[in-house]
Amino acid sequence: MTSQTTIYEYISKSRKCGIALLTLIVTMLAPLGTAAQENSATIVIQKDTIPLFRGFSVQFNIAGVATKMLSDRGEIEGALRLNLRDKYFPIVELGYGMADHDDEVMSWQYKTKAPFMRAGIDCNLLRNKHTGNRLYGGLRYGFTSYKVDIMHPGLIDPVWGDIMPVEQLGEKCNQHWAELVFGLDAQIAGPLHLGWNVRYKRRISHKDPSIGNAWYVPGYGKAGGVCWGADFNVIIDI
């Protein structure tokens, strides 16, 4: 009788110890689960606090002016760019292109000046997009409608052998093109940024002068099916 009572008491005590141990483990793990839920909720709230519209910027292309001062062609160009979540940057670029070229070998003279426009979007490629610095890739559509003057002091008539001067003035031309853009903006101080980009340009459609190809197209550069360009911009965030 004494032996049976002792075995019963042992089993009863073991069960009570097991239940107490399980209760202790559950109590210790409960705060960890609550902390994990709170951390997860905090991350989601931080993402939602970034506004869609983050301002806009104005920029001026120094490279186009420098090219005009050092050569026989160039552009005056500015742009307005919106900032959406520091990631997407819709942009409109407006400018005025000029060329006054004399071909000393062939004796041709080419003149043009006209406005041009580009529109597109850039995408910030940096992982941390809120530092003020931007590494971006983008797309552009460009268009210009311009007039050209093409002159030559004299060509030999293949039939009569006479020397005939050529003077084609004010002929209307136009061009549509697309661009791939890759560039970098660096924050210098406060709202002031400096940036550069390179551009791969491909002609979509065009109307050239009737007596030959356009030597220069405003906003596009030297005429051809493919063209490369580069800009250096002063940028102010607003």
mmCIF file of C-alpha atoms in Angstrom:
data_model
loop_
_atom_site.group_PDB
_atom_site.id
_atom_site.type_symbol
_atom_site.label_atom_id
_atom_site.label_comp_id
_atom_site.label_asym_id
_atom_site.label_seq_id
_atom_site.Cartn_x
_atom_site.Cartn_y
_atom_site.Cartn_z
ATOM 1 C CA MET A 1 0.000 0.000 0.000
ATOM 2 C CA THR A 2 2.817 2.339 0.820
ATOM 3 C CA SER A 3 4.605 1.537 -2.473
ATOM 4 C CA GLN A 4 1.511 2.268 -4.600
ATOM 5 C CA THR A 5 0.964 5.577 -2.866
ATOM 6 C CA THR A 6 4.554 6.602 -3.467
ATOM 7 C CA ILE A 7 4.385 5.822 -7.236
ATOM 8 C CA TYR A 8 1.132 7.797 -7.576
ATOM 9 C CA GLU A 9 2.601 10.810 -5.812
ATOM 10 C CA TYR A 10 5.717 10.667 -8.035
ATOM 11 C CA ILE A 11 3.668 10.643 -11.246
ATOM 12 C CA SER A 12 1.485 13.481 -10.009
ATOM 13 C CA LYS A 13 4.484 15.618 -9.105
ATOM 14 C CA SER A 14 6.098 14.930 -12.518
ATOM 15 C CA ARG A 15 2.998 16.121 -14.374
ATOM 16 C CA LYS A 16 2.852 19.283 -12.310
ATOM 17 C CA CYS A 17 6.533 20.012 -13.044
ATOM 18 C CA GLY A 18 6.026 19.486 -16.783
ATOM 19 C CA ILE A 19 3.053 21.842 -16.901
ATOM 20 C CA ALA A 20 4.974 24.466 -14.927
ATOM 21 C CA LEU A 21 7.990 24.180 -17.283
ATOM 22 C CA LEU A 22 5.788 24.533 -20.414
ATOM 23 C CA THR A 23 4.073 27.584 -18.932
ATOM 24 C CA LEU A 24 7.468 29.186 -18.245
ATOM 25 C CA ILE A 25 8.692 28.632 -21.848
ATOM 26 C CA VAL A 26 5.521 30.139 -23.362
ATOM 27 C CA THR A 27 5.798 33.149 -21.045
ATOM 28 C CA MET A 28 9.425 33.782 -22.101
ATOM 29 C CA LEU A 29 8.736 33.506 -25.868
ATOM 30 C CA ALA A 30 5.630 35.744 -25.911
ATOM 31 C CA PRO A 31 7.552 39.102 -25.720
ATOM 32 C CA LEU A 32 9.784 38.069 -28.656
ATOM 33 C CA GLY A 33 6.786 37.570 -30.935
ATOM 34 C CA THR A 34 5.314 40.919 -29.878
ATOM 35 C CA ALA A 35 8.634 42.732 -30.571
ATOM 36 C CA ALA A 36 8.916 41.177 -34.051
ATOM 37 C CA GLN A 37 5.403 42.375 -34.919
ATOM 38 C CA GLU A 38 6.203 45.901 -33.722
ATOM 39 C CA ASN A 39 9.432 46.052 -35.808
ATOM 40 C CA SER A 40 7.611 44.836 -38.926
ATOM 41 C CA ALA A 41 4.903 47.464 -38.486
ATOM 42 C CA THR A 42 7.540 50.212 -38.096
ATOM 43 C CA ILE A 43 9.199 49.363 -41.458
ATOM 44 C CA VAL A 44 5.892 49.580 -43.336
ATOM 45 C CA ILE A 45 5.099 52.986 -41.780
ATOM 46 C CA GLN A 46 8.493 54.401 -42.884
ATOM 47 C CA LYS A 47 7.885 53.454 -46.538
ATOM 48 C CA ASP A 48 4.448 55.071 -46.543
ATOM 49 C CA THR A 49 5.720 58.405 -45.190
ATOM 50 C CA ILE A 50 7.662 59.282 -48.406
ATOM 51 C CA PRO A 51 5.481 61.729 -50.396
ATOM 52 C CA LEU A 52 4.911 61.287 -54.113
ATOM 53 C CA PHE A 53 5.845 64.858 -55.081
ATOM 54 C CA ARG A 54 9.291 65.850 -53.788
ATOM 55 C CA GLY A 55 9.642 69.164 -55.650
ATOM 56 C CA PHE A 56 11.213 70.118 -58.974
ATOM 57 C CA SER A 57 14.476 71.448 -60.359
ATOM 58 C CA VAL A 58 15.656 73.809 -63.073
ATOM 59 C CA GLN A 59 18.885 73.191 -64.945
ATOM 60 C CA PHE A 60 21.118 74.875 -67.516
ATOM 61 C CA ASN A 61 23.450 73.095 -69.945
ATOM 62 C CA ILE A 62 26.923 74.669 -69.929
ATOM 63 C CA ALA A 63 28.350 72.258 -72.521
ATOM 64 C CA GLY A 64 26.160 73.614 -75.342
ATOM 65 C CA VAL A 65 27.340 77.197 -74.764
ATOM 66 C CA ALA A 66 30.994 76.107 -74.543
ATOM 67 C CA THR A 67 30.655 74.170 -77.804
ATOM 68 C CA LYS A 68 29.281 77.273 -79.569
ATOM 69 C CA MET A 69 32.163 79.421 -78.274
ATOM 70 C CA LEU A 70 34.802 76.928 -79.425
ATOM 71 C CA SER A 71 33.294 75.729 -82.721
ATOM 72 C CA ASP A 72 30.825 76.625 -85.456
ATOM 73 C CA ARG A 73 27.774 75.033 -83.785
ATOM 74 C CA GLY A 74 26.153 74.800 -80.366
ATOM 75 C CA GLU A 75 23.030 75.244 -78.233
ATOM 76 C CA ILE A 76 21.519 77.330 -75.469
ATOM 77 C CA GLU A 77 19.478 74.875 -73.410
ATOM 78 C CA GLY A 78 17.520 74.666 -70.152
ATOM 79 C CA ALA A 79 15.219 72.089 -68.535
ATOM 80 C CA LEU A 80 12.469 71.657 -65.948
ATOM 81 C CA ARG A 81 12.448 68.330 -64.048
ATOM 82 C CA LEU A 82 9.919 66.980 -61.516
ATOM 83 C CA ASN A 83 10.894 64.737 -58.565
ATOM 84 C CA LEU A 84 8.579 61.818 -57.757
ATOM 85 C CA ARG A 85 9.640 59.871 -54.596
ATOM 86 C CA ASP A 86 13.322 60.655 -55.385
ATOM 87 C CA LYS A 87 13.107 57.842 -57.959
ATOM 88 C CA TYR A 88 11.298 59.056 -61.086
ATOM 89 C CA PHE A 89 12.079 62.390 -62.769
ATOM 90 C CA PRO A 90 9.830 63.479 -65.682
ATOM 91 C CA ILE A 91 11.687 66.163 -67.645
ATOM 92 C CA VAL A 92 11.154 68.713 -70.443
ATOM 93 C CA GLU A 93 14.204 70.213 -72.188
ATOM 94 C CA LEU A 94 13.952 73.336 -74.357
ATOM 95 C CA GLY A 95 16.717 75.000 -76.334
ATOM 96 C CA TYR A 96 17.908 76.955 -79.335
ATOM 97 C CA GLY A 97 20.492 75.457 -81.701
ATOM 98 C CA MET A 98 22.783 77.356 -84.096
ATOM 99 C CA ALA A 99 25.344 76.508 -86.779
ATOM 100 C CA ASP A 100 27.431 78.563 -89.234
ATOM 101 C CA HIS A 101 29.732 76.118 -90.991
ATOM 102 C CA ASP A 102 32.182 76.667 -93.866
ATOM 103 C CA ASP A 103 33.587 73.565 -95.550
ATOM 104 C CA GLU A 104 37.037 74.744 -96.677
ATOM 105 C CA VAL A 105 37.638 71.630 -98.780
ATOM 106 C CA MET A 106 34.347 71.517 -100.718
ATOM 107 C CA SER A 107 33.567 75.268 -100.387
ATOM 108 C CA TRP A 108 30.044 74.664 -99.056
ATOM 109 C CA GLN A 109 28.522 77.040 -96.498
ATOM 110 C CA TYR A 110 25.761 75.851 -94.159
ATOM 111 C CA LYS A 111 23.687 78.022 -91.789
ATOM 112 C CA THR A 112 20.757 77.273 -89.503
ATOM 113 C CA LYS A 113 19.228 78.370 -86.201
ATOM 114 C CA ALA A 114 16.021 77.109 -84.623
ATOM 115 C CA PRO A 115 14.383 76.000 -81.350
ATOM 116 C CA PHE A 116 14.097 72.364 -80.305
ATOM 117 C CA MET A 117 12.442 70.342 -77.549
ATOM 118 C CA ARG A 118 12.890 67.025 -75.783
ATOM 119 C CA ALA A 119 10.600 65.268 -73.297
ATOM 120 C CA GLY A 120 11.108 62.081 -71.308
ATOM 121 C CA ILE A 121 11.828 60.578 -67.901
ATOM 122 C CA ASP A 122 14.855 59.622 -65.781
ATOM 123 C CA CYS A 123 15.012 56.850 -63.154
ATOM 124 C CA ASN A 124 17.326 57.029 -60.116
ATOM 125 C CA LEU A 125 19.370 53.789 -60.011
ATOM 126 C CA LEU A 126 20.914 54.243 -56.554
ATOM 127 C CA ARG A 127 19.749 51.922 -53.761
ATOM 128 C CA ASN A 128 19.614 54.793 -51.243
ATOM 129 C CA LYS A 129 17.640 57.347 -53.229
ATOM 130 C CA HIS A 130 17.345 60.071 -50.581
ATOM 131 C CA THR A 131 20.969 61.232 -50.210
ATOM 132 C CA GLY A 132 20.725 64.097 -52.732
ATOM 133 C CA ASN A 133 23.061 62.350 -55.211
ATOM 134 C CA ARG A 134 21.576 60.563 -58.228
ATOM 135 C CA LEU A 135 22.789 57.987 -60.719
ATOM 136 C CA TYR A 136 20.186 57.713 -63.445
ATOM 137 C CA GLY A 137 19.186 56.288 -66.785
ATOM 138 C CA GLY A 138 16.483 57.769 -68.978
ATOM 139 C CA LEU A 139 14.641 58.092 -72.269
ATOM 140 C CA ARG A 140 13.905 61.135 -74.446
ATOM 141 C CA TYR A 141 11.839 62.032 -77.497
ATOM 142 C CA GLY A 142 13.179 65.009 -79.479
ATOM 143 C CA PHE A 143 11.794 67.220 -82.240
ATOM 144 C CA THR A 144 12.842 70.301 -84.187
ATOM 145 C CA SER A 145 11.515 72.224 -87.183
ATOM 146 C CA TYR A 146 14.199 74.412 -88.768
ATOM 147 C CA LYS A 147 15.285 76.276 -91.890
ATOM 148 C CA VAL A 148 18.660 76.021 -93.609
ATOM 149 C CA ASP A 149 20.749 78.181 -95.924
ATOM 150 C CA ILE A 150 23.104 76.224 -98.189
ATOM 151 C CA MET A 151 25.472 78.104 -100.502
ATOM 152 C CA HIS A 152 28.355 77.368 -102.873
ATOM 153 C CA PRO A 153 30.361 79.905 -104.944
ATOM 154 C CA GLY A 154 30.055 77.840 -108.093
ATOM 155 C CA LEU A 155 29.594 74.302 -109.428
ATOM 156 C CA ILE A 156 30.434 73.185 -112.960
ATOM 157 C CA ASP A 157 27.366 72.344 -115.033
ATOM 158 C CA PRO A 158 27.897 68.741 -116.227
ATOM 159 C CA VAL A 159 26.155 69.454 -119.562
ATOM 160 C CA TRP A 160 27.279 72.948 -120.619
ATOM 161 C CA GLY A 161 30.412 73.271 -118.525
ATOM 162 C CA ASP A 162 29.368 76.634 -117.111
ATOM 163 C CA ILE A 163 30.087 77.611 -113.497
ATOM 164 C CA MET A 164 26.789 77.991 -111.627
ATOM 165 C CA PRO A 165 26.575 79.387 -108.067
ATOM 166 C CA VAL A 166 24.298 77.529 -105.637
ATOM 167 C CA GLU A 167 22.147 79.405 -103.153
ATOM 168 C CA GLN A 168 19.338 77.574 -101.375
ATOM 169 C CA LEU A 169 17.918 79.880 -98.697
ATOM 170 C CA GLY A 170 15.320 79.255 -96.016
ATOM 171 C CA GLU A 171 14.456 75.683 -96.948
ATOM 172 C CA LYS A 172 12.182 74.057 -94.355
ATOM 173 C CA CYS A 173 13.357 70.854 -92.673
ATOM 174 C CA ASN A 174 12.406 68.831 -89.593
ATOM 175 C CA GLN A 175 13.517 65.821 -87.573
ATOM 176 C CA HIS A 176 12.169 63.438 -84.909
ATOM 177 C CA TRP A 177 14.562 61.339 -82.818
ATOM 178 C CA ALA A 178 14.892 59.199 -79.658
ATOM 179 C CA GLU A 179 17.623 59.222 -77.003
ATOM 180 C CA LEU A 180 19.020 56.918 -74.324
ATOM 181 C CA VAL A 181 20.525 58.928 -71.447
ATOM 182 C CA PHE A 182 22.911 57.913 -68.648
ATOM 183 C CA GLY A 183 24.149 60.453 -66.105
ATOM 184 C CA LEU A 184 25.104 61.539 -62.599
ATOM 185 C CA ASP A 185 23.974 64.436 -60.373
ATOM 186 C CA ALA A 186 26.095 65.377 -57.350
ATOM 187 C CA GLN A 187 24.868 67.623 -54.538
ATOM 188 C CA ILE A 188 27.376 70.451 -53.973
ATOM 189 C CA ALA A 189 25.693 72.590 -51.304
ATOM 190 C CA GLY A 190 22.040 72.856 -50.305
ATOM 191 C CA PRO A 191 19.879 72.941 -53.453
ATOM 192 C CA LEU A 192 22.869 73.308 -55.824
ATOM 193 C CA HIS A 193 23.832 70.254 -57.899
ATOM 194 C CA LEU A 194 26.286 69.700 -60.742
ATOM 195 C CA GLY A 195 25.693 66.906 -63.216
ATOM 196 C CA TRP A 196 26.803 65.356 -66.474
ATOM 197 C CA ASN A 197 25.275 62.879 -68.892
ATOM 198 C CA VAL A 198 25.982 61.072 -72.143
ATOM 199 C CA ARG A 199 23.344 60.526 -74.824
ATOM 200 C CA TYR A 200 22.909 57.958 -77.568
ATOM 201 C CA LYS A 201 20.642 59.459 -80.252
ATOM 202 C CA ARG A 202 18.857 57.670 -83.090
ATOM 203 C CA ARG A 203 16.887 59.400 -85.823
ATOM 204 C CA ILE A 204 13.239 58.326 -86.210
ATOM 205 C CA SER A 205 12.173 60.416 -89.220
ATOM 206 C CA HIS A 206 13.480 63.521 -90.984
ATOM 207 C CA LYS A 207 13.167 65.931 -93.891
ATOM 208 C CA ASP A 208 16.531 67.109 -95.253
ATOM 209 C CA PRO A 209 17.268 69.954 -97.709
ATOM 210 C CA SER A 210 16.450 69.135 -101.332
ATOM 211 C CA ILE A 211 20.035 69.654 -102.537
ATOM 212 C CA GLY A 212 21.787 67.537 -99.917
ATOM 213 C CA ASN A 213 21.922 66.324 -96.331
ATOM 214 C CA ALA A 214 21.686 68.635 -93.345
ATOM 215 C CA TRP A 215 25.116 69.191 -91.797
ATOM 216 C CA TYR A 216 23.718 70.032 -88.357
ATOM 217 C CA VAL A 217 20.253 69.574 -86.769
ATOM 218 C CA PRO A 218 19.342 71.821 -83.777
ATOM 219 C CA GLY A 219 19.176 69.803 -80.551
ATOM 220 C CA TYR A 220 20.394 66.627 -82.270
ATOM 221 C CA GLY A 221 23.908 67.488 -83.426
ATOM 222 C CA LYS A 222 25.731 66.571 -86.600
ATOM 223 C CA ALA A 223 23.276 64.910 -88.946
ATOM 224 C CA GLY A 224 23.203 61.156 -89.455
ATOM 225 C CA GLY A 225 21.215 58.081 -88.484
ATOM 226 C CA VAL A 226 23.035 57.825 -85.123
ATOM 227 C CA CYS A 227 24.651 60.552 -83.030
ATOM 228 C CA TRP A 228 26.348 60.796 -79.603
ATOM 229 C CA GLY A 229 26.191 63.797 -77.277
ATOM 230 C CA ALA A 230 27.199 64.910 -73.769
ATOM 231 C CA ASP A 231 25.927 67.616 -71.391
ATOM 232 C CA PHE A 232 27.261 69.325 -68.275
ATOM 233 C CA ASN A 233 24.463 70.858 -66.193
ATOM 234 C CA VAL A 234 24.067 73.299 -63.317
ATOM 235 C CA ILE A 235 20.970 72.159 -61.374
ATOM 236 C CA ILE A 236 18.974 73.893 -58.620
ATOM 237 C CA ASP A 237 16.395 71.923 -56.621
ATOM 238 C CA ILE A 238 13.283 73.846 -55.617
#
